[in-house]
Amino acid sequence: MVDELSPDLLYLIFYFQGEPYINPAFLDMVRYAAGKGLYTITSTNGHFLDDDNARRTVESGLDRLIISVDGATQEVYEQYRKEGKLETVLEGARNVARWKRQLGSHTPHIIFQCLVVRPNEHQLADIKQLALECGADEVRFKTAQVYDYQNGHPLIPTDTRYARYAPQSDGSWRVKHQLLNHCWKLWHACVITWDGMVVPCCFDKDATYRLGDLKTAPFRQWWQGPLYRDFRNRILRGRDQIDICTNCTEGCRVWGGE
């Protein structure tokens, strides 16, 4: 896929619904893509950035490393990241920052990303401080996608700036933004699953809308083919009729940077 598309690609994002670092070939894949001139990005839970992986991450040419830090104390962190160890994550970030210095590298750009939910919304200032201490380059606070939000949910923050959902006068909740019949994703990007299935975007978490299969035909054939054209037409006719679109953040502010 990289060989076929690299002349026209701008960037390649190495994550979908899993943890990239559990793939033993992950950093080799990054190095290969970087060698083709692609801007490379990944997102990790941060539990695999031991000294060796941190060094290899810097050497791979990875451009952007997003590390999930969803709390400033173990007690709060583990409420969302079940069985996760905050200190392991912070030590991993320190390892990458140290290897950047030792190797004289400007990359990867290290981002501490916090998925803001009610249990951690009081710790945002503390997360900024942790990022500073660990050598991160940026902090991002991201709103959380919540299932079954219609009647409210204990994960929805009380600070409305960090909530994708708004309460209604009848006691129900709805997605904040208006669901318009357009979507830029369908014309500029897609998701390719581990087994080569082409799906429209990251909201298709279970690969329900399979628009192609790279095991049977090249990407361009699918991108310009009838399945993709039909899905794009469905978006234009009625985005509210497609289940993965009804809880989507398209047109909604998702990140806050620091």
XYZ file of N, CA and C in Angstrom:
774
model
N 0.822 -1.196 0.000
C 0.000 0.000 0.000
C 0.861 1.252 0.000
N 1.895 1.260 0.837
C 2.790 2.417 0.905
C 3.491 2.621 -0.430
N 3.945 1.542 -1.033
C 4.608 1.658 -2.342
C 3.661 2.249 -3.379
N 2.408 1.814 -3.342
C 1.439 2.286 -4.324
C 1.077 3.748 -4.114
N 0.898 4.157 -2.871
C 0.275 5.454 -2.590
C 1.233 6.548 -2.143
N 2.447 6.213 -1.775
C 3.348 7.217 -1.198
C 3.578 8.433 -2.098
N 3.557 8.320 -3.424
C 3.748 9.540 -4.228
C 2.643 10.580 -4.017
N 1.476 10.140 -3.562
C 0.351 11.061 -3.403
C -0.054 11.287 -1.950
N 0.470 10.482 -1.030
C 0.097 10.612 0.384
C 0.853 11.749 1.044
N 0.199 12.386 2.025
C 0.853 13.393 2.852
C 1.300 12.812 4.184
N 0.470 11.962 4.758
C 0.799 11.427 6.081
C 0.190 10.046 6.258
N 0.709 9.315 7.231
C 0.224 7.985 7.540
C 0.090 7.880 9.056
N -1.119 7.542 9.508
C -1.412 7.454 10.939
C -1.418 5.984 11.342
N -0.539 5.616 12.259
C -0.397 4.219 12.670
C -1.201 3.927 13.938
N -2.497 4.062 13.879
C -3.341 3.569 14.965
C -4.786 3.574 14.523
N -5.575 2.694 15.127
C -7.010 2.649 14.877
C -7.683 2.278 16.202
N -7.932 1.000 16.453
C -8.586 0.604 17.702
C -7.665 -0.186 18.629
N -6.420 -0.328 18.264
C -5.516 -1.141 19.071
C -4.284 -0.369 19.517
N -3.392 -1.060 20.194
C -2.137 -0.476 20.681
C -1.022 -0.795 19.683
N -0.460 0.203 19.011
C 0.526 -0.049 17.949
C 1.756 -0.834 18.408
N 2.215 -0.585 19.625
C 3.488 -1.164 20.049
C 3.409 -2.660 20.345
N 2.216 -3.255 20.332
C 2.166 -4.710 20.506
C 2.484 -5.431 19.189
N 2.532 -4.691 18.090
C 2.963 -5.268 16.816
C 4.487 -5.220 16.778
N 5.157 -6.365 16.774
C 6.625 -6.344 16.815
C 7.265 -5.674 15.604
N 6.523 -5.552 14.503
C 7.072 -4.919 13.295
C 6.698 -3.451 13.194
N 6.043 -2.913 14.209
C 5.499 -1.557 14.118
C 6.554 -0.518 13.749
N 7.651 -0.463 14.479
C 8.654 0.573 14.230
C 9.391 0.351 12.905
N 9.460 -0.886 12.447
C 10.002 -1.139 11.104
C 9.067 -0.554 10.049
N 7.764 -0.657 10.292
C 6.780 -0.089 9.373
C 6.894 1.432 9.342
N 7.090 2.027 10.511
C 7.264 3.478 10.582
C 8.499 3.898 9.798
N 9.598 3.199 10.022
C 10.849 3.528 9.324
C 10.667 3.441 7.804
N 9.942 2.428 7.353
C 9.718 2.258 5.917
C 8.906 3.421 5.365
N 7.821 3.795 6.069
C 6.980 4.906 5.614
C 7.748 6.220 5.643
N 8.527 6.424 6.709
C 9.319 7.646 6.801
C 10.335 7.725 5.670
N 10.869 6.562 5.280
C 11.820 6.521 4.179
C 11.199 6.887 2.840
N 9.879 6.792 2.763
C 9.156 7.201 1.555
C 8.734 8.664 1.616
N 9.167 9.361 2.655
C 8.863 10.780 2.765
C 7.518 11.096 3.378
N 6.882 10.116 4.043
C 5.576 10.343 4.644
C 5.712 10.869 6.065
N 4.825 11.807 6.431
C 4.732 12.268 7.816
C 4.026 11.179 8.599
N 4.653 10.696 9.660
C 4.135 9.534 10.383
C 3.698 9.917 11.797
N 2.578 9.347 12.207
C 1.951 9.664 13.490
C 1.526 8.364 14.151
N 1.655 8.300 15.467
C 1.030 7.196 16.186
C 0.503 7.681 17.529
N -0.369 6.879 18.104
C -0.936 7.159 19.421
C -0.816 5.896 20.254
N -0.372 6.035 21.484
C -0.089 4.873 22.323
C -0.604 5.086 23.739
N -0.879 3.977 24.424
C -1.225 4.079 25.846
C 0.009 4.299 26.713
N 1.190 4.227 26.094
C 2.421 4.595 26.788
C 3.057 3.529 27.647
N 2.541 2.306 27.608
C 3.053 1.263 28.497
C 4.190 0.438 27.891
N 4.605 0.763 26.664
C 5.616 -0.049 25.982
C 6.867 0.760 25.634
N 6.995 1.954 26.211
C 8.114 2.829 25.868
C 9.273 2.644 26.839
N 9.754 1.401 26.917
C 10.954 1.159 27.717
C 12.150 1.788 26.996
N 13.316 1.661 27.578
C 14.488 2.354 27.038
C 14.757 1.956 25.592
N 14.672 0.658 25.282
C 14.979 0.198 23.930
C 13.937 0.689 22.927
N 12.652 0.566 23.268
C 11.606 1.027 22.354
C 11.637 2.545 22.188
N 11.998 3.258 23.246
C 12.090 4.715 23.136
C 13.190 5.111 22.154
N 14.337 4.460 22.266
C 15.435 4.743 21.327
C 15.023 4.397 19.898
N 14.431 3.228 19.708
C 14.016 2.796 18.375
C 12.925 3.715 17.814
N 12.090 4.241 18.675
C 11.048 5.169 18.230
C 11.666 6.419 17.626
N 12.647 6.973 18.316
C 13.327 8.164 17.797
C 14.063 7.834 16.510
N 14.748 6.700 16.480
C 15.535 6.321 15.300
C 14.652 5.971 14.100
N 13.400 5.595 14.342
C 12.518 5.177 13.250
C 12.138 6.328 12.319
N 12.256 7.556 12.826
C 11.828 8.701 12.040
C 10.393 9.110 12.297
N 9.751 8.526 13.298
C 8.379 8.896 13.647
C 8.305 10.401 13.898
N 7.303 11.055 13.297
C 7.188 12.506 13.412
C 6.377 12.953 14.628
N 5.319 12.213 14.951
C 4.455 12.652 16.044
C 4.074 11.457 16.902
N 4.259 11.604 18.213
C 3.947 10.544 19.173
C 2.922 11.072 20.167
N 1.711 10.539 20.105
C 0.645 10.929 21.024
C 0.596 9.905 22.151
N 0.737 10.378 23.380
C 0.718 9.504 24.544
C -0.521 9.836 25.367
N -1.336 8.827 25.635
C -2.565 9.041 26.398
C -2.245 9.170 27.880
N -2.577 10.327 28.443
C -2.382 10.585 29.876
C -3.714 11.094 30.408
N -4.538 10.178 30.887
C -5.918 10.510 31.238
C -6.117 10.668 32.738
N -5.134 11.264 33.376
C -5.206 11.540 34.801
C -3.833 11.899 35.322
N -3.797 12.673 36.394
C -2.514 13.117 36.954
C -2.117 12.325 38.194
N -2.994 11.475 38.660
C -2.699 10.579 39.782
C -3.149 9.178 39.403
N -2.534 8.178 40.019
C -2.886 6.792 39.698
C -4.365 6.524 39.951
N -4.880 7.045 41.041
C -6.275 6.793 41.402
C -7.237 7.274 40.322
N -6.986 8.460 39.796
C -7.863 9.003 38.755
C -7.575 8.331 37.413
N -6.308 8.157 37.094
C -5.916 7.573 35.812
C -6.546 6.211 35.592
N -6.528 5.363 36.608
C -6.990 3.991 36.441
C -8.518 3.871 36.380
N -9.225 4.957 36.687
C -10.676 4.906 36.548
C -11.080 4.772 35.088
N -10.274 5.336 34.186
C -10.552 5.205 32.749
C -9.628 4.172 32.110
N -8.357 4.225 32.426
C -7.377 3.282 31.877
C -7.265 2.091 32.827
N -8.169 1.151 32.700
C -8.238 0.021 33.615
C -6.920 -0.762 33.633
N -6.405 -0.970 34.838
C -5.166 -1.713 35.081
C -3.925 -1.018 34.518
N -4.075 0.217 34.045
C -2.917 0.970 33.577
C -2.095 1.514 34.733
N -0.820 1.782 34.470
C 0.097 2.306 35.483
C 0.621 3.666 35.020
N 0.179 4.716 35.676
C 0.545 6.063 35.261
C 2.052 6.267 35.280
N 2.735 5.782 36.278
C 4.177 6.001 36.376
C 4.911 5.343 35.212
N 4.431 4.191 34.741
C 5.020 3.542 33.564
C 4.900 4.440 32.341
N 3.735 5.075 32.194
C 3.500 5.980 31.066
C 4.433 7.184 31.138
N 4.544 7.781 32.317
C 5.387 8.966 32.475
C 6.854 8.626 32.250
N 7.279 7.470 32.740
C 8.662 7.050 32.532
C 8.936 6.813 31.057
N 7.961 6.265 30.341
C 8.117 6.069 28.901
C 8.285 7.384 28.162
N 7.494 8.377 28.544
C 7.630 9.704 27.925
C 9.001 10.291 28.204
N 9.479 10.142 29.426
C 10.815 10.637 29.776
C 11.884 9.935 28.944
N 11.704 8.631 28.720
C 12.676 7.871 27.916
C 12.773 8.432 26.499
N 11.625 8.699 25.883
C 11.633 9.223 24.513
C 12.266 10.610 24.474
N 11.899 11.464 25.430
C 12.468 12.811 25.470
C 13.990 12.757 25.671
N 14.447 11.826 26.495
C 15.887 11.705 26.747
C 16.618 11.243 25.483
N 16.037 10.263 24.764
C 16.685 9.776 23.550
C 16.662 10.833 22.450
N 15.637 11.657 22.417
C 15.648 12.770 21.465
C 16.858 13.670 21.718
N 17.109 13.971 22.991
C 18.255 14.828 23.331
C 19.564 14.139 22.979
N 19.680 12.853 23.354
C 20.937 12.144 23.144
C 21.250 11.963 21.663
N 20.222 11.778 20.852
C 20.432 11.562 19.420
C 20.351 12.853 18.623
N 20.105 13.969 19.306
C 20.025 15.257 18.628
C 18.881 15.332 17.633
N 17.741 14.713 17.979
C 16.602 14.644 17.066
C 15.498 15.603 17.505
N 14.859 16.231 16.551
C 13.697 17.079 16.834
C 12.403 16.280 16.857
N 12.464 15.044 16.429
C 11.269 14.198 16.387
C 11.487 12.945 17.228
N 10.388 12.338 17.696
C 9.004 12.728 17.434
C 8.546 13.899 18.306
N 7.602 14.658 17.779
C 6.910 15.692 18.552
C 6.015 14.963 19.555
N 6.292 15.146 20.839
C 5.600 14.378 21.882
C 4.380 15.158 22.369
N 3.221 14.533 22.270
C 1.973 15.148 22.714
C 1.391 14.334 23.864
N 1.136 14.988 24.975
C 0.336 14.388 26.039
C -1.128 14.660 25.702
N -1.883 13.614 25.465
C -3.301 13.776 25.124
C -4.164 13.237 26.258
N -5.036 14.095 26.741
C -5.940 13.719 27.818
C -7.362 13.683 27.281
N -8.003 12.529 27.388
C -9.411 12.411 27.067
C -10.182 12.908 28.285
N -10.793 14.066 28.149
C -11.404 14.712 29.314
C -12.743 14.057 29.632
N -12.828 13.493 30.823
C -14.061 12.899 31.336
C -14.279 13.427 32.757
N -15.451 13.182 33.288
C -15.775 13.773 34.586
C -14.775 13.410 35.694
N -14.273 12.156 35.762
C -13.330 11.838 36.844
C -12.011 12.597 36.789
N -11.597 13.093 35.596
C -10.275 13.740 35.528
C -10.330 15.226 35.196
N -11.509 15.789 34.998
C -11.572 17.175 34.522
C -10.994 18.173 35.517
N -10.866 17.794 36.789
C -10.290 18.700 37.789
C -8.763 18.651 37.804
N -8.156 17.802 36.959
C -6.701 17.625 36.992
C -5.996 18.158 35.749
N -6.659 18.958 34.956
C -6.057 19.383 33.696
C -4.794 20.211 33.905
N -4.795 21.079 34.903
C -3.591 21.871 35.187
C -2.441 20.970 35.629
N -2.756 19.926 36.392
C -1.725 18.990 36.854
C -1.151 18.195 35.686
N -1.983 17.870 34.702
C -1.492 17.144 33.533
C -0.544 18.020 32.718
N -0.843 19.303 32.628
C 0.080 20.234 31.961
C 1.441 20.224 32.659
N 1.425 20.212 33.975
C 2.683 20.226 34.724
C 3.461 18.929 34.499
N 2.753 17.789 34.472
C 3.422 16.515 34.210
C 4.067 16.516 32.828
N 3.370 17.080 31.858
C 3.917 17.144 30.494
C 5.204 17.946 30.470
N 5.214 19.062 31.179
C 6.403 19.905 31.254
C 7.560 19.145 31.891
N 7.273 18.441 32.985
C 8.319 17.719 33.707
C 8.871 16.545 32.902
N 8.039 15.938 32.046
C 8.456 14.747 31.297
C 9.080 15.069 29.950
N 9.067 16.332 29.554
C 9.688 16.717 28.295
C 8.764 16.647 27.097
N 7.447 16.636 27.341
C 6.503 16.649 26.215
C 6.540 18.019 25.538
N 6.189 18.036 24.261
C 6.195 19.276 23.492
C 4.846 19.977 23.485
N 3.786 19.245 23.798
C 2.444 19.801 23.659
C 1.477 19.007 24.529
N 0.411 19.673 24.953
C -0.680 19.006 25.665
C -1.966 19.237 24.886
N -2.741 18.178 24.729
C -4.041 18.306 24.073
C -5.122 17.698 24.957
N -6.182 18.448 25.132
C -7.340 17.954 25.850
C -8.418 17.616 24.827
N -8.831 16.373 24.808
C -9.745 15.885 23.781
C -11.087 15.516 24.398
N -12.157 15.890 23.715
C -13.475 15.503 24.190
C -13.675 14.006 23.955
N -14.511 13.406 24.774
C -14.701 11.957 24.737
C -15.982 11.584 24.004
N -15.876 10.565 23.159
C -17.079 9.987 22.572
C -17.706 9.056 23.597
N -19.000 9.231 23.830
C -19.718 8.438 24.829
C -20.866 7.713 24.141
N -20.990 6.429 24.414
C -22.145 5.691 23.919
C -23.309 5.853 24.902
N -24.508 5.714 24.434
C -25.704 5.819 25.292
C -25.725 7.144 26.047
N -25.448 8.215 25.321
C -25.399 9.542 25.938
C -26.773 10.183 26.065
N -27.790 9.601 25.431
C -29.094 10.266 25.315
C -29.718 10.615 26.662
N -29.438 9.842 27.676
C -29.985 10.109 29.018
C -28.915 10.601 29.984
N -27.849 11.138 29.434
C -26.731 11.556 30.275
C -25.815 10.380 30.550
N -24.605 10.669 31.043
C -23.633 9.595 31.293
C -22.620 10.112 32.311
N -22.166 9.262 33.236
C -21.214 9.711 34.265
C -19.853 10.119 33.729
N -19.544 9.816 32.453
C -18.272 10.247 31.878
C -18.347 11.645 31.267
N -19.537 12.168 31.007
C -19.651 13.492 30.392
C -19.179 14.550 31.382
N -18.192 15.381 31.009
C -17.670 16.387 31.945
C -18.730 17.424 32.307
N -18.567 18.014 33.493
C -19.449 19.119 33.880
C -19.043 20.407 33.177
N -17.761 20.521 32.811
C -17.277 21.670 32.051
C -17.680 21.476 30.598
N -18.638 22.258 30.139
C -19.211 22.056 28.811
C -18.211 22.275 27.682
N -17.099 22.957 27.949
C -16.084 23.150 26.915
C -15.499 21.818 26.461
N -15.520 20.839 27.334
C -14.910 19.546 27.046
C -15.938 18.443 26.855
N -17.172 18.799 26.566
C -18.226 17.818 26.343
C -18.723 17.888 24.905
N -18.936 16.769 24.295
C -19.486 16.718 22.944
C -21.022 16.769 22.959
N -21.587 16.727 24.157
C -23.030 16.584 24.284
C -23.601 17.709 25.145
N -24.849 18.069 24.854
C -25.504 19.163 25.569
C -26.858 18.697 26.102
N -27.195 19.084 27.352
C -28.498 18.710 27.912
C -29.621 19.501 27.264
N -30.778 18.864 27.148
C -31.951 19.493 26.562
C -33.001 19.778 27.640
N -33.973 20.604 27.309
C -34.987 21.005 28.288
C -35.824 19.831 28.784
N -35.942 18.769 27.966
C -36.740 17.617 28.392
C -35.934 16.593 29.182
N -34.671 16.941 29.492
C -33.838 16.043 30.278
C -32.962 15.125 29.455
N -33.164 15.094 28.159
C -32.324 14.263 27.296
C -31.048 15.011 26.921
N -30.136 14.314 26.246
C -28.884 14.899 25.791
C -28.754 14.659 24.291
N -28.064 15.552 23.614
C -27.829 15.389 22.179
C -26.405 15.812 21.852
N -25.922 15.357 20.679
C -24.632 15.820 20.173
C -24.724 17.318 19.931
N -23.705 18.056 20.341
C -23.762 19.522 20.313
C -23.985 20.105 18.920
N -23.266 19.587 17.950
C -23.269 20.237 16.647
C -24.382 19.696 15.760
N -24.719 20.456 14.758
C -25.731 20.047 13.796
C -25.142 19.028 12.827
N -25.896 17.985 12.541
C -25.423 16.915 11.673
C -25.709 17.277 10.218
N -24.736 17.879 9.560
C -24.900 18.322 8.179
C -24.539 17.202 7.201
N -25.082 17.279 6.009
C -24.885 16.222 5.024
C -23.632 16.453 4.182
N -22.521 16.477 4.859
C -21.236 16.489 4.176
C -20.198 15.925 5.126
N -19.064 15.507 4.587
C -17.992 14.962 5.430
C -16.696 14.971 4.626
N -15.761 15.802 5.049
C -14.498 15.920 4.317
C -13.687 14.633 4.340
N -13.872 13.792 5.347
C -13.097 12.556 5.444
C -13.269 11.670 4.217
N -14.469 11.647 3.677
C -14.773 10.718 2.580
C -14.047 11.065 1.300
N -13.435 12.252 1.245
C -12.730 12.665 0.030
C -11.227 12.833 0.233
N -10.761 12.705 1.476
C -9.319 12.936 1.648
C -8.608 11.878 2.481
N -9.336 10.984 3.146
C -8.671 10.017 4.015
C -9.549 8.781 4.174
N -8.963 7.744 4.753
C -9.727 6.538 5.058
C -8.978 5.771 6.137
N -9.536 4.645 6.535
C -8.871 3.744 7.467
C -8.671 2.399 6.775
N -7.477 1.844 6.944
C -7.193 0.493 6.464
C -6.900 -0.371 7.688
N -7.674 -1.411 7.878
C -7.542 -2.250 9.058
C -6.317 -3.154 8.947
N -6.026 -3.826 10.035
C -4.837 -4.696 10.083
C -4.862 -5.768 8.996
N -6.076 -6.195 8.584
C -6.177 -7.272 7.602
C -6.510 -6.757 6.206
N -6.319 -5.439 5.970
C -6.423 -4.908 4.632
C -7.790 -4.438 4.197
N -8.747 -4.366 5.122
C -10.062 -3.856 4.766
C -10.031 -2.326 4.742
N -10.702 -1.740 3.745
C -10.789 -0.289 3.608
C -12.145 0.150 4.159
N -12.123 1.007 5.193
C -13.360 1.514 5.787
C -13.317 3.040 5.775
N -14.479 3.705 5.868
C -14.517 5.145 5.602
C -13.777 6.017 6.592
N -13.786 5.676 7.877
C -13.175 6.578 8.865
C -13.036 5.871 10.196
N -12.477 6.568 11.177
C -12.201 5.963 12.478
C -13.459 5.758 13.314
N -14.606 6.314 12.887
C -15.842 6.061 13.622
C -16.449 4.710 13.259
N -15.948 4.090 12.222
C -16.385 2.732 11.880
C -15.517 1.753 12.655
N -15.717 1.712 13.959
C -14.800 1.016 14.859
C -14.814 -0.497 14.678
N -15.904 -1.039 14.168
C -15.999 -2.483 13.971
C -15.888 -2.877 12.504
N -15.421 -1.945 11.659
C -15.270 -2.205 10.221
C -16.568 -2.747 9.628
N -17.662 -2.054 9.922
C -18.978 -2.461 9.424
C -19.150 -2.109 7.954
N -18.661 -0.915 7.574
C -18.833 -0.434 6.207
C -17.559 -0.709 5.421
N -17.466 -1.904 4.881
C -16.255 -2.333 4.181
C -16.345 -1.919 2.723
N -15.526 -0.939 2.365
C -15.589 -0.362 1.025
C -14.526 -0.916 0.095
N -13.684 -1.805 0.611
C -12.647 -2.394 -0.217
C -11.839 -3.412 0.556
N -11.045 -4.183 -0.162
C -10.193 -5.204 0.430
C -8.880 -5.225 -0.347
N -7.809 -4.774 0.290
C -6.524 -4.652 -0.401
C -5.907 -6.002 -0.728
N -6.480 -7.081 -0.188
C -5.978 -8.413 -0.528
C -6.458 -8.849 -1.908
N -7.475 -8.156 -2.438
C -8.057 -8.588 -3.710
C -7.882 -7.583 -4.845
N -7.621 -6.296 -4.504
C -7.457 -5.279 -5.549
C -6.711 -4.084 -4.984
N -6.034 -3.294 -5.836
C -5.297 -2.116 -5.364
C -6.233 -1.067 -4.759
N -5.658 -0.205 -3.931
C -6.445 0.809 -3.241
C -7.211 1.711 -4.200
N -6.549 2.165 -5.255
C -7.194 3.120 -6.161
C -8.468 2.552 -6.777
N -8.468 1.268 -6.995
C -9.673 0.650 -7.564
C -10.854 0.782 -6.612
N -10.602 0.644 -5.322
C -11.673 0.784 -4.331
C -12.043 2.253 -4.121
N -11.045 3.122 -4.032
C -11.268 4.548 -3.757
C -12.150 5.202 -4.816
N -12.005 4.760 -6.048
C -12.771 5.319 -7.157
C -13.910 4.393 -7.601
N -14.149 3.326 -6.835
C -15.106 2.325 -7.252
C -16.525 2.568 -6.776
N -17.443 1.687 -7.141
C -18.865 1.885 -6.853
C -19.213 1.868 -5.365
N -18.533 1.062 -4.557
C -18.851 1.031 -3.135
C -18.553 2.370 -2.470
N -17.407 2.951 -2.810
C -17.043 4.251 -2.249
C -17.966 5.345 -2.774
N -18.264 5.321 -4.060
C -19.145 6.339 -4.628
C -20.531 6.282 -3.991
N -21.010 5.069 -3.760
C -22.325 4.919 -3.141
C -22.333 5.453 -1.711
N -21.269 5.175 -0.961
C -21.225 5.654 0.430
C -21.138 7.178 0.472
N -20.363 7.770 -0.420
C -20.283 9.230 -0.476
C -21.650 9.831 -0.805
N -22.374 9.202 -1.711
C -23.712 9.689 -2.047
C -24.664 9.569 -0.860
N -24.521 8.510 -0.091
C -25.368 8.351 1.100
C -25.114 9.468 2.110
N -23.850 9.846 2.261
C -23.498 10.951 3.156
C -24.193 12.237 2.704
N -24.164 12.495 1.417
C -24.731 13.731 0.885
C -26.255 13.743 0.964
N -26.864 12.581 0.915
C -28.326 12.501 0.956
C -28.888 12.557 2.365
N -28.159 11.973 3.334
C -28.697 11.938 4.697
C -27.740 11.305 5.684
N -26.861 12.124 6.230
C -25.861 11.599 7.150
C -26.487 11.039 8.419
N -27.654 11.555 8.784
C -28.315 11.068 9.990
C -28.891 9.669 9.824
N -28.808 9.112 8.603
C -29.304 7.759 8.362
C -28.196 6.710 8.454
N -26.973 7.156 8.738
C -25.835 6.233 8.837
C -25.399 6.188 10.297
N -25.466 5.030 10.917
C -25.292 4.944 12.367
C -23.939 5.464 12.849
N -22.856 5.191 12.114
C -21.548 5.645 12.591
C -21.420 7.159 12.535
N -22.294 7.818 11.764
C -22.224 9.275 11.611
C -22.987 10.022 12.704
N -23.909 9.373 13.361
C -24.789 10.087 14.287
C -24.087 10.513 15.569
N -22.970 9.869 15.916
C -22.209 10.232 17.116
C -20.843 10.803 16.736
N -20.767 11.371 15.526
C -19.491 11.821 14.969
C -19.211 13.265 15.361
N -17.928 13.606 15.393
C -17.497 14.951 15.787
C -17.274 15.880 14.608
N -17.589 15.436 13.401
C -17.387 16.293 12.231
C -18.105 17.624 12.426
N -17.361 18.726 12.280
C -17.954 20.051 12.498
C -17.954 20.479 13.937
N -17.370 19.670 14.815
C -17.380 19.959 16.258
C -15.934 20.101 16.736
N -15.685 21.048 17.612
C -14.336 21.204 18.169
C -14.020 20.007 19.059
N -12.922 19.334 18.767
C -12.575 18.107 19.476
C -11.379 18.308 20.396
N -10.402 19.126 19.976
C -9.175 19.280 20.740
C -8.999 20.682 21.281
N -8.294 20.756 22.382
C -7.757 22.021 22.871
C -6.274 21.836 23.081
N -5.462 22.699 22.541
C -4.012 22.546 22.631
C -3.403 23.471 23.656
N -2.223 23.122 24.142
C -1.510 23.959 25.101
C -0.037 23.985 24.698
